[in-house]
mmCIF file of C-alpha atoms in Angstrom:
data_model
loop_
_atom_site.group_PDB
_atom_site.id
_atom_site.type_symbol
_atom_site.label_atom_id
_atom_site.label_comp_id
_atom_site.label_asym_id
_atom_site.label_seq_id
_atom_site.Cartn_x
_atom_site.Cartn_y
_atom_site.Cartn_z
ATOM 1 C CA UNK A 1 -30.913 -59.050 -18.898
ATOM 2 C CA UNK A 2 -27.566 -58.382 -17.250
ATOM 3 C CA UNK A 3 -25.923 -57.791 -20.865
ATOM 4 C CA UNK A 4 -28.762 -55.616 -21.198
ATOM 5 C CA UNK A 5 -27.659 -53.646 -18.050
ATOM 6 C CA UNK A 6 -24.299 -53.049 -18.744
ATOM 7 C CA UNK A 7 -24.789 -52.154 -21.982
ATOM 8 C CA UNK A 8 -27.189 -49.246 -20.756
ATOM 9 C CA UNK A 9 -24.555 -48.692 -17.479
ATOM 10 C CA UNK A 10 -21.956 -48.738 -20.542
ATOM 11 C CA UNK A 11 -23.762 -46.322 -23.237
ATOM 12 C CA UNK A 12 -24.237 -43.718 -19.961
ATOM 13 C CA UNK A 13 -20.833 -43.832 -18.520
ATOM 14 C CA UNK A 14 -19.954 -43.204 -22.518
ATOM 15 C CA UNK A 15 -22.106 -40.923 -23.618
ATOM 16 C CA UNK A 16 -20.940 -38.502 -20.234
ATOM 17 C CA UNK A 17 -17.634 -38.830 -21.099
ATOM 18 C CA UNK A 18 -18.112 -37.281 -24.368
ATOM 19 C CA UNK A 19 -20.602 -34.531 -23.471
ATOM 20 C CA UNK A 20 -18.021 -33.339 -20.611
ATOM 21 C CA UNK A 21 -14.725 -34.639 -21.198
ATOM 22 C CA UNK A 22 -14.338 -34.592 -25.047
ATOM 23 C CA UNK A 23 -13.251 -36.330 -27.913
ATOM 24 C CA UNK A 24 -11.935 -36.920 -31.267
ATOM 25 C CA UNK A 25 -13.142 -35.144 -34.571
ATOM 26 C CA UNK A 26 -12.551 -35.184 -37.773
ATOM 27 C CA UNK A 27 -12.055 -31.615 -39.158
ATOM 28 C CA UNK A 28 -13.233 -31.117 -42.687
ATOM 29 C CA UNK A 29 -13.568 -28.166 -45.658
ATOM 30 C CA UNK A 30 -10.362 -25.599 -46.102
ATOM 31 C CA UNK A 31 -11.391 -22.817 -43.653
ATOM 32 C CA UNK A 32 -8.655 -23.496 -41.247
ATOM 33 C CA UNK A 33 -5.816 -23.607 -43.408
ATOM 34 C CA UNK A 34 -2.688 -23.909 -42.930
ATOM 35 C CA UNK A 35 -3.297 -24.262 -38.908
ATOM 36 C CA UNK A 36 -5.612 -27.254 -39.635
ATOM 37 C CA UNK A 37 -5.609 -29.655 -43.044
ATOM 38 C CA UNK A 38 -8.696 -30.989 -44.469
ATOM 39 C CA UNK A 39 -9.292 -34.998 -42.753
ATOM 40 C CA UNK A 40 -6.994 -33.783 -39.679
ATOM 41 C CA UNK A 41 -7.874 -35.793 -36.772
ATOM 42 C CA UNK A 42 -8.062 -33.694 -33.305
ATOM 43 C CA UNK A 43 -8.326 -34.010 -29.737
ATOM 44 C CA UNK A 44 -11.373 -31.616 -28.356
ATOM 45 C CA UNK A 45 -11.937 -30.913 -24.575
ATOM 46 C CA UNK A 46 -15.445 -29.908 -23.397
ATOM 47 C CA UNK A 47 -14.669 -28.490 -19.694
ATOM 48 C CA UNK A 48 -13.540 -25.134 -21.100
ATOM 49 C CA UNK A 49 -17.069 -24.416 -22.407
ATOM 50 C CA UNK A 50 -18.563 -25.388 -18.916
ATOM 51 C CA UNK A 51 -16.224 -23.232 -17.178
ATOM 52 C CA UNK A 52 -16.972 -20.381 -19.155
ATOM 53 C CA UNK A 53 -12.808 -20.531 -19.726
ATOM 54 C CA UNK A 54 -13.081 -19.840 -23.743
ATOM 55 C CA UNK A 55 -10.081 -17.597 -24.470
ATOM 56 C CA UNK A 56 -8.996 -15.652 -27.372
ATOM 57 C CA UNK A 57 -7.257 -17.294 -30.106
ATOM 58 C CA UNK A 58 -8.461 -20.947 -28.895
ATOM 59 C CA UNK A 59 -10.405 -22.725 -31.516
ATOM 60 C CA UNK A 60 -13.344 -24.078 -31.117
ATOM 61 C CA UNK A 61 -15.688 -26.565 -32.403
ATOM 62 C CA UNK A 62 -19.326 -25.163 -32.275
ATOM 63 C CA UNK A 63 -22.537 -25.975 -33.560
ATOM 64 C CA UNK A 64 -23.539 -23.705 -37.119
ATOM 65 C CA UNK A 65 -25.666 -20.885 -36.621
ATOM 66 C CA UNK A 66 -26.520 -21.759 -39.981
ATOM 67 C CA UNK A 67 -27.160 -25.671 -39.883
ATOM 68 C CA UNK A 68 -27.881 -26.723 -36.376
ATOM 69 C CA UNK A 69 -27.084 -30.486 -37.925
ATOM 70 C CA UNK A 70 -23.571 -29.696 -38.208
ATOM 71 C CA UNK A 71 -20.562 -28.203 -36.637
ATOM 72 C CA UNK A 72 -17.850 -25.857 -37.560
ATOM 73 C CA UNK A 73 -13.890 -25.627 -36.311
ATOM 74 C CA UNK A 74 -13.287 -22.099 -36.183
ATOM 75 C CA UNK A 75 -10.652 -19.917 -33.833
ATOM 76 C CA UNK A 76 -12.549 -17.158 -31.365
ATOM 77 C CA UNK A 77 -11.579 -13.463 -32.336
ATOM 78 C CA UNK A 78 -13.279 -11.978 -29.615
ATOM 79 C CA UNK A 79 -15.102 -12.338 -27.069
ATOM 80 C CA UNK A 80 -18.232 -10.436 -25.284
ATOM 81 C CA UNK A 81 -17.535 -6.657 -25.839
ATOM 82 C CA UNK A 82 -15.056 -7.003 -27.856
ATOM 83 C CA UNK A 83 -14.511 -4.742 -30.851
ATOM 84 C CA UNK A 84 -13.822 -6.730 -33.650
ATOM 85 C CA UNK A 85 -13.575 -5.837 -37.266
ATOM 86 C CA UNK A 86 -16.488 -7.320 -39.092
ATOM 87 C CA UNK A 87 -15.402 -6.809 -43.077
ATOM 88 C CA UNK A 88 -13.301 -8.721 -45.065
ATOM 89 C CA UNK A 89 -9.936 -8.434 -45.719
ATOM 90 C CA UNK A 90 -9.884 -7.669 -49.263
ATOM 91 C CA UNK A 91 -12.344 -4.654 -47.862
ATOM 92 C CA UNK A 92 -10.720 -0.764 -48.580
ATOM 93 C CA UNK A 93 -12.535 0.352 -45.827
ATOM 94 C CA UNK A 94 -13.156 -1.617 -42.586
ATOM 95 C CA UNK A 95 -16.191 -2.060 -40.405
ATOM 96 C CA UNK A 96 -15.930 -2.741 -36.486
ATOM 97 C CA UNK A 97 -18.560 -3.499 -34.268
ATOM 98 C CA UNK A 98 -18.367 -4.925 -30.302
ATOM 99 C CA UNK A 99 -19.551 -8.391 -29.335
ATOM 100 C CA UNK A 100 -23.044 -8.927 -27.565
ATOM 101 C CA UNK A 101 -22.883 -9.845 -24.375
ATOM 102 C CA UNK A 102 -23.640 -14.169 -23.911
ATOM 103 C CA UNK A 103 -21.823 -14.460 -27.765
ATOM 104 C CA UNK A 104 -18.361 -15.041 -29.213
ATOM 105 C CA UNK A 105 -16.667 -13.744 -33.168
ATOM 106 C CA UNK A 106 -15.482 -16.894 -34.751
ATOM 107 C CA UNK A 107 -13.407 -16.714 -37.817
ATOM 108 C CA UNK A 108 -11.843 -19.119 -39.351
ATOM 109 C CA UNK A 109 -7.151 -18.689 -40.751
ATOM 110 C CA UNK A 110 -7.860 -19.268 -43.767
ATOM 111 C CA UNK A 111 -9.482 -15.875 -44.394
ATOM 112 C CA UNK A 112 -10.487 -15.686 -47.867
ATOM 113 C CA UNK A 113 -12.248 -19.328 -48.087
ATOM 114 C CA UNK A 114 -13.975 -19.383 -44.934
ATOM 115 C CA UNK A 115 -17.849 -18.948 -43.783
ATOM 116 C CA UNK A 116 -18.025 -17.657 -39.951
ATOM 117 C CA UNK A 117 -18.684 -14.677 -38.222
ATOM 118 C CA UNK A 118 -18.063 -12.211 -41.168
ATOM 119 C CA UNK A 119 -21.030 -13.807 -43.068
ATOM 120 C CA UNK A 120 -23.281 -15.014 -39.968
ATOM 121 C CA UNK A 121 -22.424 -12.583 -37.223
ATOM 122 C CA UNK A 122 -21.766 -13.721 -33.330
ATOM 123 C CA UNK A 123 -22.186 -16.880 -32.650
ATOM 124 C CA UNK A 124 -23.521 -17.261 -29.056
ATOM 125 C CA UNK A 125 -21.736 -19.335 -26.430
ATOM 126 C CA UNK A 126 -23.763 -21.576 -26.232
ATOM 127 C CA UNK A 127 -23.591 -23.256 -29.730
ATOM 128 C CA UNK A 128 -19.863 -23.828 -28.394
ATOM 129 C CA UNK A 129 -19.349 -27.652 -27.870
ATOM 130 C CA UNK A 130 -15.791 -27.826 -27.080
ATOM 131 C CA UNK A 131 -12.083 -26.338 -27.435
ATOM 132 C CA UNK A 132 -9.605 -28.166 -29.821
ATOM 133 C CA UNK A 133 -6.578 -28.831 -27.697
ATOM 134 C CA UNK A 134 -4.421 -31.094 -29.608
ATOM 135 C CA UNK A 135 -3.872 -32.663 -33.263
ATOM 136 C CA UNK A 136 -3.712 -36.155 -33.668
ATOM 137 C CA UNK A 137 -3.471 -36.741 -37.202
ATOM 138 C CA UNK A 138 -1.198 -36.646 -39.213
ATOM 139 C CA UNK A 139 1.937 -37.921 -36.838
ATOM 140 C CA UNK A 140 4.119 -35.542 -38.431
ATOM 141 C CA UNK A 141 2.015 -32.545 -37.201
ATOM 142 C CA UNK A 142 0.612 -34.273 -33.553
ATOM 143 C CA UNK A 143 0.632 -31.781 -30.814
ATOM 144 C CA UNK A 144 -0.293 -28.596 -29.894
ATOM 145 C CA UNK A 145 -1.851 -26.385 -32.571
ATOM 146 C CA UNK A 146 -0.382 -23.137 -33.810
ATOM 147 C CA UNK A 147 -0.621 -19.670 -33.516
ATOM 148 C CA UNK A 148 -3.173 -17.347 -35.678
ATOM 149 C CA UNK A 149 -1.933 -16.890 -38.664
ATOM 150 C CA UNK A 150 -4.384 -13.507 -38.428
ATOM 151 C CA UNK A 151 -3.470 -12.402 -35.296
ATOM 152 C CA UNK A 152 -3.344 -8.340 -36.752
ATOM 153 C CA UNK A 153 -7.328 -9.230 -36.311
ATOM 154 C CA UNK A 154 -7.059 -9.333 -32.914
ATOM 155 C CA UNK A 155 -8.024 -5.971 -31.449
ATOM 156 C CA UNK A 156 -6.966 -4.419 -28.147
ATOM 157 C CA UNK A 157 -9.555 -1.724 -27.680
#
């Protein structure tokens, strides 16, 4: 029975630790490209989601509006009343619209392979399970991640 116990006192003290600390994921498909590879490993902290301290340009790992049984790694654009641009790049003319109130515009740097917020619309805050703070894997590209390669997508208004 005491094995018993500390497994349980074990599995809780675990299992809060990676609800509201964070952990390590394994990021896979090519919608983050070049910023992050397919099979990179990553480091993702769950306070900032808590704290309501989800900035633009962070990247985020949040459950799919789509397919509540998975996730998606994709960088915020914008955040509540925001205006974003909502068409593609490859579009001649481009659409804008402003970001709901309680919702985020996730998009992911590799623009022309990537589902997100183009295809799905705002995703709302809180299918947003954590921030992606650091790469792990590979060694040659551990630390902090890069800059948008999109930032132009970043509106001011």
């Amino acid at each position: 029975f005491m094995f018993l116990g500390y497994t349980v006192q074990y599995g809780c003290i675990a299992h809060c630790a990676f609800e509201y600390l964070g952990g390590i994921v394994v990021c896979s498909g090519p919608s983050m490209e070049p910023t992050i590879q397919n099979s990179d490993i990553v480091f993702s902290e769950n306070l900032s989601r808590h704290f309501y301290c989800i900035r633009k340009g962070d990247i985020v790992i949040a459950k799919s509006p789509n397919d509540p049984k998975s996730n998606i790694c994709k960088r915020v654009i914008g955040l509540e009343g925001d205006k974003v641009c909502t068409s593609n790049p490859s579009d001649f003319l481009k659409s804008h619209s402003y970001v709901p109130k309680g919702h985020v515009w996730l998009e992911g740097d590799n623009l022309r392979n990537s589902t997100d917020s183009r295809c799905y619309g705002p995703v709302p805050y809180g299918l947003i399970r954590g921030r992606i703070c650091l790469k792990i894997w590979p060694l040659n590209d551990f630390g902090f991640l890069r800059a948008s390669p999109n930032g132009h997508r970043f509106l001011d208004d």
